[in-house]
């Protein structure tokens, strides 16, 4: 875990620092105290020596010769020093280097000469007659030193622990937060990956759908071409063939040409009629003229004439404002629907409704034919084409049918007005 | 001839020295201020003096150093008080109460001023042996500085004479020979005494020997009688 690694790294760096701080806290106070106490003892030693030297001087001035044999009494009389428990030894040495007083005689001092030494000269007139030497005892300070060391040891240990423990605790907490953040980020990354996968799937599906629509459109175009070719072959072709035969007869028998002239004219009219029907099937001229409603109405009427099934168109709203592309789409959907009805529905009546509203356009084609089972895929190719066209235009299609109850195809488009096209 | 040592001996030996010089005008006898028995021993060892004066028995190490002790007399130790003190007697209980601080006034209402000697003093050593409780009080008083401490016989004499209500310890000989104006009371219960002796480095010879003989002769008996000195305990 990153948090544990972070904590371990931090601990390994913090530990020497905490130990160093603890050692400093442990050693600094005793060292400082030792330095200060030695310095203080040195000063005390010099003061005590000076006090004693002063007393000796007084005695020596009174008894210049015998003072040296009376040092015990002199020391007794200078009693102030007896109360100082930090005096180790007191010695008086004359100019010849002979000890004329040793504190041991009076049990003066602790006898432990472990501290600093203070010297003071005993002067009579301008002449040094002796030296007083005081050596201090550090025992009392040693006890304090040990106490301070104990205290500073505890202080150093506590400080070291605090320096190590507190930051480590903070780092542990922050590392925990970091870990949680990392976990959340990992989850977010995982979610994002899944979302990307879903999106990729949908893109692939959309691309597939577009490809399918393109293929379907190509198929429709091919079907349309085949139908035109068939219509030309079956209609125009046969009529042209008949006209050709009539014209050959007229050439072969010029005498009977008058009899065949009327037939030739009929064939020519038939050819023209077939060509017009084919052209209309491709694209009504009304659409190019910009009159959608008239074009749709003309198509419905032609359907009625061609199939003999009564058909009606009800248009509501301003169809003239509908864009050319949406108009073409409506025409194609109507064409497909009516073709389906003529081929399969066995309908007795067909109704077409077009409604233009503020923000949408609805097209509804209904018949009272035999209907079909919507789950039956064999009925689906024409309807699938309609659905794809509607979807391509951003609209929705709904189908309402069942066996024996007719069929209702309902399409809804976001309205696209003239001038909105790019 | 230099004669020096314990302060207890000095008044007596100053008198003896006067008498000796009257008989031996050719000899000048010098008696300096007190240097104590220990000081006399060290001075003898340094040949700084001719005759030492001791008011205690010699220690073994002093004897081993070649010091010869010549017993001379015994002096009585007494309780001494300023002449203003009206008490007729001082009992052991009185002494302990005074030095323990329980009794702070004399019977006439005057304040009591106890005086003590330092612990190395030979008179105090005698009292310590006789009355240990008193010594304990003095030790406490010395360290707490409760009472005034006198470091020489001279200081004690001066304090007892000059401080009203003061009480301390003296040797009777000094008081009597010098006619000091102070009250004395016998130490309660027992005779408190300390030995006086002369000290020489090795066997005495010449003037020193003469002086010793003189001091032990009948010539000084009047002085000894005057001071209430007793023969030495041999």
mmCIF file of C-alpha atoms in Angstrom, chain B:
data_model
loop_
_atom_site.group_PDB
_atom_site.id
_atom_site.type_symbol
_atom_site.label_atom_id
_atom_site.label_comp_id
_atom_site.label_asym_id
_atom_site.label_seq_id
_atom_site.Cartn_x
_atom_site.Cartn_y
_atom_site.Cartn_z
ATOM 1 C CA UNK B 1 62.973 32.141 76.569
ATOM 2 C CA UNK B 2 59.689 31.807 74.725
ATOM 3 C CA UNK B 3 56.848 30.167 76.601
ATOM 4 C CA UNK B 4 53.631 29.704 74.656
ATOM 5 C CA UNK B 5 50.544 27.501 74.496
ATOM 6 C CA UNK B 6 47.095 27.082 75.948
ATOM 7 C CA UNK B 7 45.284 30.268 77.037
ATOM 8 C CA UNK B 8 44.282 28.654 80.372
ATOM 9 C CA UNK B 9 47.917 28.687 81.430
ATOM 10 C CA UNK B 10 48.801 32.160 80.270
ATOM 11 C CA UNK B 11 47.706 34.294 83.293
ATOM 12 C CA UNK B 12 49.486 31.901 85.617
ATOM 13 C CA UNK B 13 52.688 31.688 83.555
ATOM 14 C CA UNK B 14 52.831 35.407 82.979
ATOM 15 C CA UNK B 15 53.001 35.727 86.811
ATOM 16 C CA UNK B 16 55.589 32.938 87.032
ATOM 17 C CA UNK B 17 57.615 34.571 84.246
ATOM 18 C CA UNK B 18 57.624 37.860 86.163
ATOM 19 C CA UNK B 19 58.900 36.080 89.272
ATOM 20 C CA UNK B 20 61.510 34.146 87.263
ATOM 21 C CA UNK B 21 62.823 37.299 85.635
ATOM 22 C CA UNK B 22 63.104 38.965 89.029
ATOM 23 C CA UNK B 23 65.426 36.147 90.065
ATOM 24 C CA UNK B 24 67.125 35.808 86.672
ATOM 25 C CA UNK B 25 67.287 39.318 85.228
ATOM 26 C CA UNK B 26 69.676 38.104 82.550
ATOM 27 C CA UNK B 27 66.918 35.986 81.068
ATOM 28 C CA UNK B 28 64.046 37.531 79.147
ATOM 29 C CA UNK B 29 60.923 35.374 79.245
ATOM 30 C CA UNK B 30 58.368 36.060 76.515
ATOM 31 C CA UNK B 31 54.771 34.786 76.886
ATOM 32 C CA UNK B 32 52.868 35.573 73.657
ATOM 33 C CA UNK B 33 49.119 35.297 73.188
ATOM 34 C CA UNK B 34 47.389 31.938 73.186
ATOM 35 C CA UNK B 35 48.281 29.497 70.435
ATOM 36 C CA UNK B 36 46.510 26.548 72.061
ATOM 37 C CA UNK B 37 47.981 23.229 73.149
ATOM 38 C CA UNK B 38 48.106 22.000 69.531
ATOM 39 C CA UNK B 39 49.891 25.185 68.470
ATOM 40 C CA UNK B 40 52.409 24.709 71.292
ATOM 41 C CA UNK B 41 53.123 21.177 70.077
ATOM 42 C CA UNK B 42 53.678 22.349 66.471
ATOM 43 C CA UNK B 43 55.789 25.309 67.618
ATOM 44 C CA UNK B 44 57.960 22.964 69.703
ATOM 45 C CA UNK B 45 58.384 20.674 66.726
ATOM 46 C CA UNK B 46 59.472 23.720 64.681
ATOM 47 C CA UNK B 47 61.735 24.822 67.565
ATOM 48 C CA UNK B 48 59.842 28.133 67.404
ATOM 49 C CA UNK B 49 59.344 28.145 71.200
ATOM 50 C CA UNK B 50 61.313 26.811 74.100
ATOM 51 C CA UNK B 51 58.529 25.706 76.394
ATOM 52 C CA UNK B 52 54.971 24.752 75.581
ATOM 53 C CA UNK B 53 51.923 25.028 77.808
ATOM 54 C CA UNK B 54 49.165 22.449 77.590
ATOM 55 C CA UNK B 55 45.745 22.263 79.203
ATOM 56 C CA UNK B 56 44.958 18.745 78.038
ATOM 57 C CA UNK B 57 46.615 15.354 77.917
ATOM 58 C CA UNK B 58 48.900 14.809 74.948
ATOM 59 C CA UNK B 59 47.714 12.678 72.087
ATOM 60 C CA UNK B 60 49.643 9.555 71.220
ATOM 61 C CA UNK B 61 50.880 10.956 67.921
ATOM 62 C CA UNK B 62 52.138 14.063 69.751
ATOM 63 C CA UNK B 63 54.017 11.884 72.186
ATOM 64 C CA UNK B 64 55.409 9.870 69.289
ATOM 65 C CA UNK B 65 56.705 13.099 67.776
ATOM 66 C CA UNK B 66 59.031 13.489 70.780
ATOM 67 C CA UNK B 67 57.017 15.930 72.866
ATOM 68 C CA UNK B 68 57.605 15.469 76.603
ATOM 69 C CA UNK B 69 54.735 16.275 78.946
ATOM 70 C CA UNK B 70 55.573 17.629 82.407
ATOM 71 C CA UNK B 71 52.405 17.693 84.597
ATOM 72 C CA UNK B 72 52.246 20.909 86.558
ATOM 73 C CA UNK B 73 48.863 21.493 88.206
ATOM 74 C CA UNK B 74 45.120 20.913 87.927
ATOM 75 C CA UNK B 75 42.703 23.792 87.430
ATOM 76 C CA UNK B 76 39.028 23.818 88.326
ATOM 77 C CA UNK B 77 36.526 24.747 85.656
ATOM 78 C CA UNK B 78 33.539 26.833 86.685
ATOM 79 C CA UNK B 79 30.398 28.379 85.306
ATOM 80 C CA UNK B 80 31.012 32.109 85.003
ATOM 81 C CA UNK B 81 28.487 34.871 84.612
ATOM 82 C CA UNK B 82 28.438 38.617 84.238
ATOM 83 C CA UNK B 83 28.538 40.429 87.570
ATOM 84 C CA UNK B 84 24.977 41.670 86.973
ATOM 85 C CA UNK B 85 23.572 38.162 87.355
ATOM 86 C CA UNK B 86 21.886 37.774 90.745
ATOM 87 C CA UNK B 87 21.548 33.980 90.828
ATOM 88 C CA UNK B 88 23.073 32.322 93.861
ATOM 89 C CA UNK B 89 23.400 28.895 92.226
ATOM 90 C CA UNK B 90 23.197 27.415 88.756
ATOM 91 C CA UNK B 91 21.942 23.844 88.603
ATOM 92 C CA UNK B 92 22.369 21.248 85.856
ATOM 93 C CA UNK B 93 18.731 21.827 84.852
ATOM 94 C CA UNK B 94 19.347 25.554 84.720
ATOM 95 C CA UNK B 95 22.352 24.994 82.473
ATOM 96 C CA UNK B 96 20.486 22.673 80.091
ATOM 97 C CA UNK B 97 17.447 24.975 79.930
ATOM 98 C CA UNK B 98 19.653 27.968 79.205
ATOM 99 C CA UNK B 99 21.695 26.257 76.485
ATOM 100 C CA UNK B 100 18.595 24.598 74.994
ATOM 101 C CA UNK B 101 16.997 28.025 74.741
ATOM 102 C CA UNK B 102 14.130 27.179 77.120
ATOM 103 C CA UNK B 103 15.200 29.673 79.676
ATOM 104 C CA UNK B 104 15.736 33.099 78.250
ATOM 105 C CA UNK B 105 15.654 35.311 81.366
ATOM 106 C CA UNK B 106 17.298 35.330 84.746
ATOM 107 C CA UNK B 107 15.114 35.361 87.856
ATOM 108 C CA UNK B 108 15.318 39.174 87.978
ATOM 109 C CA UNK B 109 13.942 39.393 84.420
ATOM 110 C CA UNK B 110 17.226 40.268 82.762
ATOM 111 C CA UNK B 111 17.840 38.429 79.486
ATOM 112 C CA UNK B 112 20.228 35.474 79.520
ATOM 113 C CA UNK B 113 23.121 35.694 77.027
ATOM 114 C CA UNK B 114 24.708 32.217 76.680
ATOM 115 C CA UNK B 115 28.322 32.074 75.482
ATOM 116 C CA UNK B 116 30.031 28.980 74.095
ATOM 117 C CA UNK B 117 33.516 27.910 73.039
ATOM 118 C CA UNK B 118 34.418 26.186 69.807
ATOM 119 C CA UNK B 119 34.354 22.403 69.836
ATOM 120 C CA UNK B 120 38.158 22.050 69.922
ATOM 121 C CA UNK B 121 38.437 23.884 73.230
ATOM 122 C CA UNK B 122 39.903 21.805 76.061
ATOM 123 C CA UNK B 123 37.473 23.169 78.695
ATOM 124 C CA UNK B 124 34.488 22.317 76.548
ATOM 125 C CA UNK B 125 35.886 18.815 76.046
ATOM 126 C CA UNK B 126 35.841 18.365 79.842
ATOM 127 C CA UNK B 127 32.215 19.509 80.085
ATOM 128 C CA UNK B 128 31.234 17.291 77.171
ATOM 129 C CA UNK B 129 32.532 14.283 79.051
ATOM 130 C CA UNK B 130 30.704 15.215 82.239
ATOM 131 C CA UNK B 131 27.400 16.348 80.699
ATOM 132 C CA UNK B 132 26.861 15.026 77.150
ATOM 133 C CA UNK B 133 23.394 16.656 76.903
ATOM 134 C CA UNK B 134 25.030 20.049 77.380
ATOM 135 C CA UNK B 135 27.561 19.278 74.641
ATOM 136 C CA UNK B 136 24.708 18.336 72.272
ATOM 137 C CA UNK B 137 23.055 21.687 72.981
ATOM 138 C CA UNK B 138 26.305 23.480 72.251
ATOM 139 C CA UNK B 139 26.807 21.634 68.987
ATOM 140 C CA UNK B 140 23.307 22.645 67.885
ATOM 141 C CA UNK B 141 23.901 26.194 69.026
ATOM 142 C CA UNK B 142 27.214 26.371 67.173
ATOM 143 C CA UNK B 143 25.741 25.270 63.846
ATOM 144 C CA UNK B 144 22.589 27.356 64.200
ATOM 145 C CA UNK B 145 24.624 30.314 65.463
ATOM 146 C CA UNK B 146 22.113 30.587 68.291
ATOM 147 C CA UNK B 147 24.685 31.741 70.840
ATOM 148 C CA UNK B 148 27.781 33.837 70.611
ATOM 149 C CA UNK B 149 30.938 31.746 70.079
ATOM 150 C CA UNK B 150 34.224 32.747 71.773
ATOM 151 C CA UNK B 151 37.342 31.319 70.163
ATOM 152 C CA UNK B 152 39.859 32.197 72.875
ATOM 153 C CA UNK B 153 39.889 32.534 76.660
ATOM 154 C CA UNK B 154 40.497 36.213 76.088
ATOM 155 C CA UNK B 155 37.313 36.595 74.056
ATOM 156 C CA UNK B 156 35.360 34.694 76.714
ATOM 157 C CA UNK B 157 36.723 36.941 79.495
ATOM 158 C CA UNK B 158 35.934 40.078 77.550
ATOM 159 C CA UNK B 159 32.382 38.906 76.775
ATOM 160 C CA UNK B 160 31.622 37.809 80.352
ATOM 161 C CA UNK B 161 32.882 41.073 81.753
ATOM 162 C CA UNK B 162 31.176 43.360 79.296
ATOM 163 C CA UNK B 163 27.823 41.718 78.379
ATOM 164 C CA UNK B 164 25.134 41.958 81.091
ATOM 165 C CA UNK B 165 23.322 38.682 81.713
ATOM 166 C CA UNK B 166 26.011 36.672 79.919
ATOM 167 C CA UNK B 167 26.951 33.175 81.080
ATOM 168 C CA UNK B 168 29.838 30.954 80.006
ATOM 169 C CA UNK B 169 32.676 28.772 81.237
ATOM 170 C CA UNK B 170 36.057 29.702 82.650
ATOM 171 C CA UNK B 171 38.896 28.192 84.582
ATOM 172 C CA UNK B 172 38.858 29.401 88.137
ATOM 173 C CA UNK B 173 42.603 30.142 88.129
ATOM 174 C CA UNK B 174 42.359 32.871 85.497
ATOM 175 C CA UNK B 175 39.396 34.501 87.257
ATOM 176 C CA UNK B 176 41.162 34.573 90.594
ATOM 177 C CA UNK B 177 44.687 35.488 89.450
ATOM 178 C CA UNK B 178 43.464 38.304 87.253
ATOM 179 C CA UNK B 179 40.723 39.294 89.709
ATOM 180 C CA UNK B 180 38.116 39.353 86.957
ATOM 181 C CA UNK B 181 34.820 41.052 87.890
ATOM 182 C CA UNK B 182 32.429 38.177 87.266
ATOM 183 C CA UNK B 183 30.304 35.642 89.116
ATOM 184 C CA UNK B 184 31.474 32.011 89.292
ATOM 185 C CA UNK B 185 29.425 28.928 90.117
ATOM 186 C CA UNK B 186 30.816 25.414 90.626
ATOM 187 C CA UNK B 187 29.919 22.975 87.932
ATOM 188 C CA UNK B 188 26.825 21.191 89.311
ATOM 189 C CA UNK B 189 27.288 17.747 90.778
ATOM 190 C CA UNK B 190 30.949 17.001 90.006
ATOM 191 C CA UNK B 191 34.317 18.644 90.083
ATOM 192 C CA UNK B 192 35.199 19.801 86.610
ATOM 193 C CA UNK B 193 38.949 19.919 86.268
ATOM 194 C CA UNK B 194 41.551 19.911 83.598
ATOM 195 C CA UNK B 195 45.265 19.212 83.817
ATOM 196 C CA UNK B 196 47.933 21.805 83.167
ATOM 197 C CA UNK B 197 51.336 20.740 81.982
ATOM 198 C CA UNK B 198 54.522 22.026 80.422
ATOM 199 C CA UNK B 199 55.806 20.621 77.165
ATOM 200 C CA UNK B 200 59.297 20.305 75.827
ATOM 201 C CA UNK B 201 60.805 18.840 72.734
ATOM 202 C CA UNK B 202 62.828 16.029 74.174
ATOM 203 C CA UNK B 203 64.502 16.235 77.527
ATOM 204 C CA UNK B 204 64.619 19.855 78.852
ATOM 205 C CA UNK B 205 68.023 21.451 79.183
ATOM 206 C CA UNK B 206 69.586 24.704 80.218
ATOM 207 C CA UNK B 207 67.332 27.697 80.761
ATOM 208 C CA UNK B 208 64.258 25.681 79.980
ATOM 209 C CA UNK B 209 65.137 23.163 82.635
ATOM 210 C CA UNK B 210 65.816 26.017 85.087
ATOM 211 C CA UNK B 211 62.495 27.641 84.299
ATOM 212 C CA UNK B 212 60.632 24.338 84.776
ATOM 213 C CA UNK B 213 62.317 23.764 88.082
ATOM 214 C CA UNK B 214 61.409 27.300 89.112
ATOM 215 C CA UNK B 215 57.790 26.827 88.136
ATOM 216 C CA UNK B 216 57.584 23.666 90.178
ATOM 217 C CA UNK B 217 59.364 25.188 93.174
ATOM 218 C CA UNK B 218 57.828 26.632 96.319
ATOM 219 C CA UNK B 219 58.534 30.068 94.914
ATOM 220 C CA UNK B 220 55.286 29.970 92.943
ATOM 221 C CA UNK B 221 53.116 28.294 95.605
ATOM 222 C CA UNK B 222 51.485 31.550 96.605
ATOM 223 C CA UNK B 223 50.370 32.163 93.101
ATOM 224 C CA UNK B 224 49.031 28.639 92.786
ATOM 225 C CA UNK B 225 47.173 28.986 96.040
ATOM 226 C CA UNK B 226 45.758 32.326 94.950
ATOM 227 C CA UNK B 227 44.423 30.757 91.778
ATOM 228 C CA UNK B 228 42.982 27.730 93.514
ATOM 229 C CA UNK B 229 45.210 25.409 91.508
ATOM 230 C CA UNK B 230 45.519 21.852 92.700
ATOM 231 C CA UNK B 231 48.409 19.429 92.385
ATOM 232 C CA UNK B 232 48.523 17.524 89.153
ATOM 233 C CA UNK B 233 46.828 14.107 88.829
ATOM 234 C CA UNK B 234 49.731 11.887 88.147
#
